[in-house]
Short mmCIF file of C-alpha atoms (C1' of nucleotides) in Angstrom, two decimals:
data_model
loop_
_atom_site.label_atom_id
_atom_site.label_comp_id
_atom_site.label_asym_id
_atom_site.label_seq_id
_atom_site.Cartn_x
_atom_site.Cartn_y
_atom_site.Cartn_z
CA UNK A 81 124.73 167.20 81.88
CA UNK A 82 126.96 169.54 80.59
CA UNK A 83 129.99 168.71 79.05
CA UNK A 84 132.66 170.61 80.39
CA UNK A 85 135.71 170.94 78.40
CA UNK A 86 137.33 173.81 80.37
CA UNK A 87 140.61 175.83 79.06
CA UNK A 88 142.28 176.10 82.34
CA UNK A 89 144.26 178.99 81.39
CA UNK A 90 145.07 179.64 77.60
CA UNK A 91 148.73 179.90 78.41
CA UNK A 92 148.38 176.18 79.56
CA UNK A 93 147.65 175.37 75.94
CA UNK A 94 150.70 172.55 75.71
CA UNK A 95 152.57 173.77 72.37
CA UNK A 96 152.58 170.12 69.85
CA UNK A 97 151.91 169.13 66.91
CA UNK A 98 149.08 170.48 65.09
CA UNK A 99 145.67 168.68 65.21
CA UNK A 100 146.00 165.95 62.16
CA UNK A 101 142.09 166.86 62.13
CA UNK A 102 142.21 170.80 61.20
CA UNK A 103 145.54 172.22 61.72
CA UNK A 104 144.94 174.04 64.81
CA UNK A 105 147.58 174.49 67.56
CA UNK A 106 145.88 175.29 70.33
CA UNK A 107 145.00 172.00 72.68
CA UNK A 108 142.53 171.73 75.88
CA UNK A 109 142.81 169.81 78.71
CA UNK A 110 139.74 168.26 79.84
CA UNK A 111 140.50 167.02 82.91
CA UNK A 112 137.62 165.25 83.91
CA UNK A 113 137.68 163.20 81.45
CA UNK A 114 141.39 163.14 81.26
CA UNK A 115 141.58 163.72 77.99
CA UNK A 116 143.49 166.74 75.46
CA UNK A 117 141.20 168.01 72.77
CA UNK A 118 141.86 169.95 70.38
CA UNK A 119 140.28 173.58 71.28
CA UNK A 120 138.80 174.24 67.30
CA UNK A 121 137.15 170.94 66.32
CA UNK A 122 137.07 168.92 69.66
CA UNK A 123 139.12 166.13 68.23
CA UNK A 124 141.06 163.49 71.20
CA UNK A 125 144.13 163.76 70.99
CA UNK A 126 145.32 162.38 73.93
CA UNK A 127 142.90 160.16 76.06
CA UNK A 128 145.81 159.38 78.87
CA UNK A 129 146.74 163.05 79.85
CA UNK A 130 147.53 162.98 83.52
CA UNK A 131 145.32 164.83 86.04
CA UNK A 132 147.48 167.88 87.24
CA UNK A 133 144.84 168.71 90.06
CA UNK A 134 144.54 167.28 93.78
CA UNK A 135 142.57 164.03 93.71
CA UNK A 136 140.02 165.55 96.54
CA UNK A 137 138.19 168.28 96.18
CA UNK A 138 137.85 171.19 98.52
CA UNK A 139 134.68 172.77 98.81
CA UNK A 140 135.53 176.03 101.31
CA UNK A 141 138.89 176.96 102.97
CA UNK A 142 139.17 175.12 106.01
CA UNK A 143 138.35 171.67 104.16
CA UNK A 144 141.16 173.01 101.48
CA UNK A 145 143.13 173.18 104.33
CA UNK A 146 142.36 170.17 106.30
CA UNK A 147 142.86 168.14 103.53
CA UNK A 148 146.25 170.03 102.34
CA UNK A 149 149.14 167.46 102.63
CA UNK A 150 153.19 168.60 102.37
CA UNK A 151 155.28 166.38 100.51
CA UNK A 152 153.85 164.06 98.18
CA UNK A 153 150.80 162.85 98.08
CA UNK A 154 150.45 158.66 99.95
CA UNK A 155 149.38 157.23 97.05
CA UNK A 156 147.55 153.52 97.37
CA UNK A 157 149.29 152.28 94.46
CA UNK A 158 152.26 151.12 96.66
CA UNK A 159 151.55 147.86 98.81
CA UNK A 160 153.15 150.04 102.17
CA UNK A 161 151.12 153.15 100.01
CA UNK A 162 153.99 155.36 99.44
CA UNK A 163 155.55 155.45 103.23
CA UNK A 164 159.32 154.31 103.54
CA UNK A 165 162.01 155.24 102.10
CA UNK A 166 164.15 154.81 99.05
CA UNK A 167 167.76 154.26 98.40
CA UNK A 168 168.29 157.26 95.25
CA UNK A 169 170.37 155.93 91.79
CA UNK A 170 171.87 158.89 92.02
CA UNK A 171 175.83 157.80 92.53
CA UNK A 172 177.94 160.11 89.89
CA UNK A 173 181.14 160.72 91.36
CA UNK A 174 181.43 158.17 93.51
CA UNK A 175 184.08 155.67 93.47
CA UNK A 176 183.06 152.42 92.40
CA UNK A 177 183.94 149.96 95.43
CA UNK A 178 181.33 152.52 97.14
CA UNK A 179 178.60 152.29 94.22
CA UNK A 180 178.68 148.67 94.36
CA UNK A 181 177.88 148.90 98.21
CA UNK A 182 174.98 151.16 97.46
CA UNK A 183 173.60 148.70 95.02
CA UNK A 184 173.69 145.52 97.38
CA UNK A 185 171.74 147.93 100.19
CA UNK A 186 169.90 148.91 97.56
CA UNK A 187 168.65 145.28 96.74
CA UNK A 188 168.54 144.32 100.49
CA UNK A 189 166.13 147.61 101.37
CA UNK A 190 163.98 146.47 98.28
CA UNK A 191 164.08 143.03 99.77
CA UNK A 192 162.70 144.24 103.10
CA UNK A 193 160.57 146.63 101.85
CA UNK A 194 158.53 144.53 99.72
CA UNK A 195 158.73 141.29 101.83
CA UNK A 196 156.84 138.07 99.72
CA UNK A 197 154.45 135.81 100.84
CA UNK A 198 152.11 137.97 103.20
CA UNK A 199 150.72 140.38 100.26
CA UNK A 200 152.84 138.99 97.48
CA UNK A 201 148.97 138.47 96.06
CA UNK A 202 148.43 142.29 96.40
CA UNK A 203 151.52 143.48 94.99
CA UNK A 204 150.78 141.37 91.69
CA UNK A 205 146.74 142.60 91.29
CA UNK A 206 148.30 146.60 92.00
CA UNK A 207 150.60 145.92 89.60
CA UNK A 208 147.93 144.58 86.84
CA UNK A 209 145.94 147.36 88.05
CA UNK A 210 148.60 149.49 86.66
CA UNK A 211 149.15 147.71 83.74
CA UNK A 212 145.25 147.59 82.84
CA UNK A 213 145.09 151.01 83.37
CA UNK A 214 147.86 151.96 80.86
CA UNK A 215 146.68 149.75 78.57
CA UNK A 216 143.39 151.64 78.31
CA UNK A 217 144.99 155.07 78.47
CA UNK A 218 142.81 156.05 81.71
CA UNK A 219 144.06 158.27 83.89
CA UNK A 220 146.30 158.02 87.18
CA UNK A 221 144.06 158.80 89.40
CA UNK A 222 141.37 155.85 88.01
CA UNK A 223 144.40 153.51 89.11
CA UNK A 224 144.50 155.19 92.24
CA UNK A 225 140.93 154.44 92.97
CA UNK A 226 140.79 151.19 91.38
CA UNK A 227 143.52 150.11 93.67
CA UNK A 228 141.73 151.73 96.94
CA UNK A 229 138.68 149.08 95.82
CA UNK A 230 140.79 146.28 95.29
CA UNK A 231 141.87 146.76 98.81
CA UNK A 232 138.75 146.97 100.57
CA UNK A 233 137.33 143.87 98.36
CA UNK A 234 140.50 141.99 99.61
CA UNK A 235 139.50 143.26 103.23
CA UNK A 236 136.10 141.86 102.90
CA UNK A 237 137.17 139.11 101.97
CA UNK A 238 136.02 139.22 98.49
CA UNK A 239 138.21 137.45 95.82
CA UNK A 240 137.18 134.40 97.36
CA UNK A 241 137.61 132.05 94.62
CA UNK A 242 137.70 134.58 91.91
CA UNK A 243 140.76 134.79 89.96
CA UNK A 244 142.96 137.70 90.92
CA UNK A 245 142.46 139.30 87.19
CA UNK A 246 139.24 139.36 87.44
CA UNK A 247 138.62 141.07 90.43
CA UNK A 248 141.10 143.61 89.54
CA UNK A 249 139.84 144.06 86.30
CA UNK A 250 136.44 144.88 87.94
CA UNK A 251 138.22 147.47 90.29
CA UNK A 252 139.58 149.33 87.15
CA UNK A 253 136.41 149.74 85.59
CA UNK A 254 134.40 150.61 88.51
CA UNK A 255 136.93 153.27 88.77
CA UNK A 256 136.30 154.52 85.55
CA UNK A 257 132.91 154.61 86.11
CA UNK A 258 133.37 156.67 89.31
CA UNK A 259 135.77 158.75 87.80
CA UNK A 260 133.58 159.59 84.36
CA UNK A 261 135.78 157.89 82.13
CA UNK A 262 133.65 154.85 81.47
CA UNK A 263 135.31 151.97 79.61
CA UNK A 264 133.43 149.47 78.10
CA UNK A 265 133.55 145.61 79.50
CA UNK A 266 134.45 143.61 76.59
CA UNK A 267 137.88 146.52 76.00
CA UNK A 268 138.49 145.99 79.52
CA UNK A 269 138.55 141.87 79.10
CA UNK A 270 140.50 142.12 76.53
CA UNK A 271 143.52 143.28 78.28
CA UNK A 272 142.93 141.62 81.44
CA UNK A 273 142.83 138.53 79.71
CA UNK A 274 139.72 137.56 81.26
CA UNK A 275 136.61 136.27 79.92
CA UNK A 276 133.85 138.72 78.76
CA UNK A 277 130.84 136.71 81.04
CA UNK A 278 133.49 136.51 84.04
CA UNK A 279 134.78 140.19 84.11
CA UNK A 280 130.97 141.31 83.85
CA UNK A 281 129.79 138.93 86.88
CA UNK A 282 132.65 140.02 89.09
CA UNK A 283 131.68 143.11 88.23
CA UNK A 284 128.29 143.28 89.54
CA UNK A 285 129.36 141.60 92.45
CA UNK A 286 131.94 143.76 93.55
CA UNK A 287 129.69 146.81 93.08
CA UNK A 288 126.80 145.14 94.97
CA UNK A 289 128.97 143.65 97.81
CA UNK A 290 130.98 146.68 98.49
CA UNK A 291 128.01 149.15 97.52
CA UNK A 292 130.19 151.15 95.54
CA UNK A 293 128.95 154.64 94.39
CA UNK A 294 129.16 153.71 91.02
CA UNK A 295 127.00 156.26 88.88
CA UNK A 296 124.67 154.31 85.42
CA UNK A 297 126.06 154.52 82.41
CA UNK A 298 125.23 157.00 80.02
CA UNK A 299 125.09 156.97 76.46
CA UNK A 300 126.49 160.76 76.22
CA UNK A 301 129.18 159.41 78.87
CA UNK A 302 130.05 156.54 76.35
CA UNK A 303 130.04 158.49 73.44
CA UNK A 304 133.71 159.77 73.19
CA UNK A 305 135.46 156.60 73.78
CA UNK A 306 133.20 155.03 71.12
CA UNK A 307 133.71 158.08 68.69
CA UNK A 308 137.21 158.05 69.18
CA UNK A 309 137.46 154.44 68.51
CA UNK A 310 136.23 154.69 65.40
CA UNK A 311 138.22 157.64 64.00
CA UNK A 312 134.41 159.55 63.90
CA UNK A 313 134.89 163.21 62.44
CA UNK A 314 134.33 165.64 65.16
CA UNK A 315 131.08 166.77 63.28
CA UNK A 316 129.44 163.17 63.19
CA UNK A 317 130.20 162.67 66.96
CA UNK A 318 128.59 166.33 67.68
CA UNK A 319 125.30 165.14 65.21
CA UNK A 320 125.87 161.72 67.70
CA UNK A 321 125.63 163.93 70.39
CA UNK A 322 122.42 165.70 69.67
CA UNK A 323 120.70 162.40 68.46
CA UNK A 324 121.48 161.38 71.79
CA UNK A 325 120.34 164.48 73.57
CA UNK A 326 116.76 164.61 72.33
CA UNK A 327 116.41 160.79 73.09
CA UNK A 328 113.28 160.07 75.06
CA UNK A 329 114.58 158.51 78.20
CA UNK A 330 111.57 156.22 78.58
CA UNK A 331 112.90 154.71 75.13
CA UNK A 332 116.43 154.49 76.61
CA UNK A 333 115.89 153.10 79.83
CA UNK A 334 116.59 149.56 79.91
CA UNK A 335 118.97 149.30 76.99
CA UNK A 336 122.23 148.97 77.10
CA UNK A 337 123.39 152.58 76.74
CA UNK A 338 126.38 151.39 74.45
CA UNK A 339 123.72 150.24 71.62
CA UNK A 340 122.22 153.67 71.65
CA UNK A 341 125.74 155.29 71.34
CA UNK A 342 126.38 152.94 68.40
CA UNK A 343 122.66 153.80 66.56
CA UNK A 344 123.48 157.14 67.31
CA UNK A 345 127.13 157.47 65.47
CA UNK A 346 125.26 155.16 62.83
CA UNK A 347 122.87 157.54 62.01
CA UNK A 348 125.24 161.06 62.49
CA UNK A 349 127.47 158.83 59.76
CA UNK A 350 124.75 158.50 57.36
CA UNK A 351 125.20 162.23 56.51
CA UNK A 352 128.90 162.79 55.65
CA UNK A 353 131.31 161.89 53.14
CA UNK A 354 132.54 158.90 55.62
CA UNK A 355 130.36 156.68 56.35
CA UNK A 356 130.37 153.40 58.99
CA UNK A 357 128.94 150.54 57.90
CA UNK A 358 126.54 149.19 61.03
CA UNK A 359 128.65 146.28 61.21
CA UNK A 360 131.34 148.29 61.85
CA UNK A 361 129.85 150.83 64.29
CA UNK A 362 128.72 148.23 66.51
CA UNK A 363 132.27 146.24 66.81
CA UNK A 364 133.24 149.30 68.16
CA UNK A 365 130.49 149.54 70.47
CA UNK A 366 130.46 145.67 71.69
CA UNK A 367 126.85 145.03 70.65
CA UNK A 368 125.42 143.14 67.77
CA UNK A 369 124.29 144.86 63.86
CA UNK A 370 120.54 143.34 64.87
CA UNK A 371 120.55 145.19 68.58
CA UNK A 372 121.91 148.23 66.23
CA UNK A 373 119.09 147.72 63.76
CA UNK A 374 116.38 148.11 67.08
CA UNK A 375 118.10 151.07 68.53
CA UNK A 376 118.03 152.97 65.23
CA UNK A 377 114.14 152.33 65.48
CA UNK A 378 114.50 153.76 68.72
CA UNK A 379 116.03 156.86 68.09
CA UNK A 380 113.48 157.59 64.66
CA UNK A 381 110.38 157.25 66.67
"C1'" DA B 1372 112.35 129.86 90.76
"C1'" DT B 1373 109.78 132.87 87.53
"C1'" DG B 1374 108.36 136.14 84.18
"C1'" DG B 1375 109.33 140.07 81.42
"C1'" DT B 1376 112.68 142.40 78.74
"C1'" DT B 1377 116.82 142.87 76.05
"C1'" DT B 1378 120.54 140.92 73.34
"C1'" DT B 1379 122.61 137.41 70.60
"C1'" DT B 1380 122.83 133.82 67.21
"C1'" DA B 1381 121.57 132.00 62.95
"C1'" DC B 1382 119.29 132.45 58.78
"C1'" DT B 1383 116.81 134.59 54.78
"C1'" DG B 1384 115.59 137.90 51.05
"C1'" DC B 1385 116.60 142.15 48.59
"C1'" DG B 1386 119.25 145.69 46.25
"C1'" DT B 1387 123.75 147.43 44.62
"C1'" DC B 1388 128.42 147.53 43.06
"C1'" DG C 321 129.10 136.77 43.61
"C1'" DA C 322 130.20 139.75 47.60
"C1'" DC C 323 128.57 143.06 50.50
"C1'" DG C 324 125.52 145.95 53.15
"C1'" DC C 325 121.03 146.24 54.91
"C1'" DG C 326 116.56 144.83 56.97
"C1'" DG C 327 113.99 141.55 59.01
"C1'" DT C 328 112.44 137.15 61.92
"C1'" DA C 329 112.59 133.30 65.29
"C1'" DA C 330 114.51 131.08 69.00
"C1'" DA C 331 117.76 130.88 72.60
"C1'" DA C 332 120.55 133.09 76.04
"C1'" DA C 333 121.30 136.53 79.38
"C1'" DC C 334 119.77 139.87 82.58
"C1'" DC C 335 116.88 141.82 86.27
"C1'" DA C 336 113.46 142.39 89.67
"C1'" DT C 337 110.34 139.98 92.35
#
DNA sequence: ATGGTTTTTACTGCGTC
DNA sequence: GACGCGGTAAAAACCAT
């Protein structure tokens, strides 16, 4: 897989400040990953950039035009998705007696726009949706998509007896997953407030039950958020990168991806002026110094 | 349920600062 | 002595059958 960091235009190169790894200027957006890098050394800069593109993609004309929308786009994050109106804030000039009418309509419209009890329960998990998905700097459109799960699992009936959190909290990292930002479980627990062994058995279930086209994890997929979690130098993550690359996949397969990402960073450490201790490398990666130990055996030979 | 594999937990010995 | 590293054994967890 290639890993496409594409300069959408060079003009589009947001002016800010300069790269606190080498002093360049010049930042990329890439937006698969949702992510701004800095365009000489690679370094994250900003792992919640928003996607500026279309969430769909087009593949000839007609479909570009079919799935074309005016005005903006329904979005599923809303409980009536994004249809209804809105009473503006926008009451300069206007004499107060009046303003305090358009507040009470204001509050009445909210009211009967998002009326409790039937989907009280699915406003609060699109709202922790949100709120998980901040917290983990992924991108809009992983919210989006986590929320579009969350709504068929409700449809199917699925929460049953599941706590709300955790059921959202495996909608947001499905998402990821679909989306190629892949967070890892134990992050994504953390924040949801939900227990590592729960969040990982909803998990499984809601991808099984809903056969949700969830691609496998890859170490090289895994890599950046690990990297950058670490504070890595662009040059050990790249040395990461290759150890990764010229990994036998019969070696890989059936280890957790994240311990070969940690061996990996381990090993590109070894060789610079900052090196990770392995206890350190595999906090970052969720996994154990001992399953560290093995993969490092793995990746020698 | 079961068996095979991976990961974790707990513990030990060795070298270095 | 504290710390990092390397290893082992047993238990837990996971997965396919």
């Amino acid at each position: 897989m290639t890993n496409a960091i594409e300069a959408s235009d060079p003009t589009d190169a947001q002016a800010g400040e300069a790269c606190p790894e080498c002093g360049a200027q010049a930042r990329l957006m890439d937006e698969r990953r949702g992510e701004t890098v800095c365009a000489s050394c690679g370094l994250v800069l900003d792992e919640g950039a928003i996607d500026p593109g279309p969430e769909w993609r087009a593949f000839d004309a007609s479909q570009r035009e079919k799935r074309a929308r005016t005005g903006p786009a329904r979005t599923t994050m809303r409980h009536d998705r994004g249809l209804g109106s809105q009473i503006g804030f926008d009451s300069h000039g206007l004499s107060s007696d009046l303003r305090s009418r358009l507040n009470r309509l204001r509050r009445h419209h909210q009211r009967a726009t998002y009326r409790p009890g039937a989907d009280r329960g699915l406003v609060r998990a699109l709202s922790e949706i949100e709120r998980i998905g901040g917290a983990l700097d992924l991108p809009d459109r992983v919210a989006e998509t986590a929320a579009r799960i969350y709504r068929q699992a409700r449809e199917e009936g699925f929460p049953h007896g599941r706590s709300l959190e955790a059921t959202a909290a495996a909608s947001v990292l499905a998402a990821a997953r679909i989306h190629n930002v892949p967070r890892q479980i134990d992050d994504l627990a953390a924040v949801a407030q939900v227990e590592d062994r729960q969040a990982i058995r909803t998990f499984r279930k809601l991808v099984r039950e809903l056969s949700l086209p969830v691609p496998a994890n890859t170490p090289l997929d895994l890599l950046p958020s690990i990297a950058s979690k670490l504070g890595a130098s662009p040059a050990a993550e790249q040395e990461a990168r290759e150890h990764l690359e010229a990994l036998d996949p019969t070696t890989a397969s059936g280890k957790n991806p994240a311990s070969l990402v940690a061996a990996a960073i381990y090993l590109a450490s070894l060789g610079t002026d900052h090196r990770f201790t392995q206890e350190e490398v595999a906090e970052a990666a969720g996994v154990t110094a001992v399953t560290l130990r093995a993969r490092v055996k793995d990746l020698q030979g």
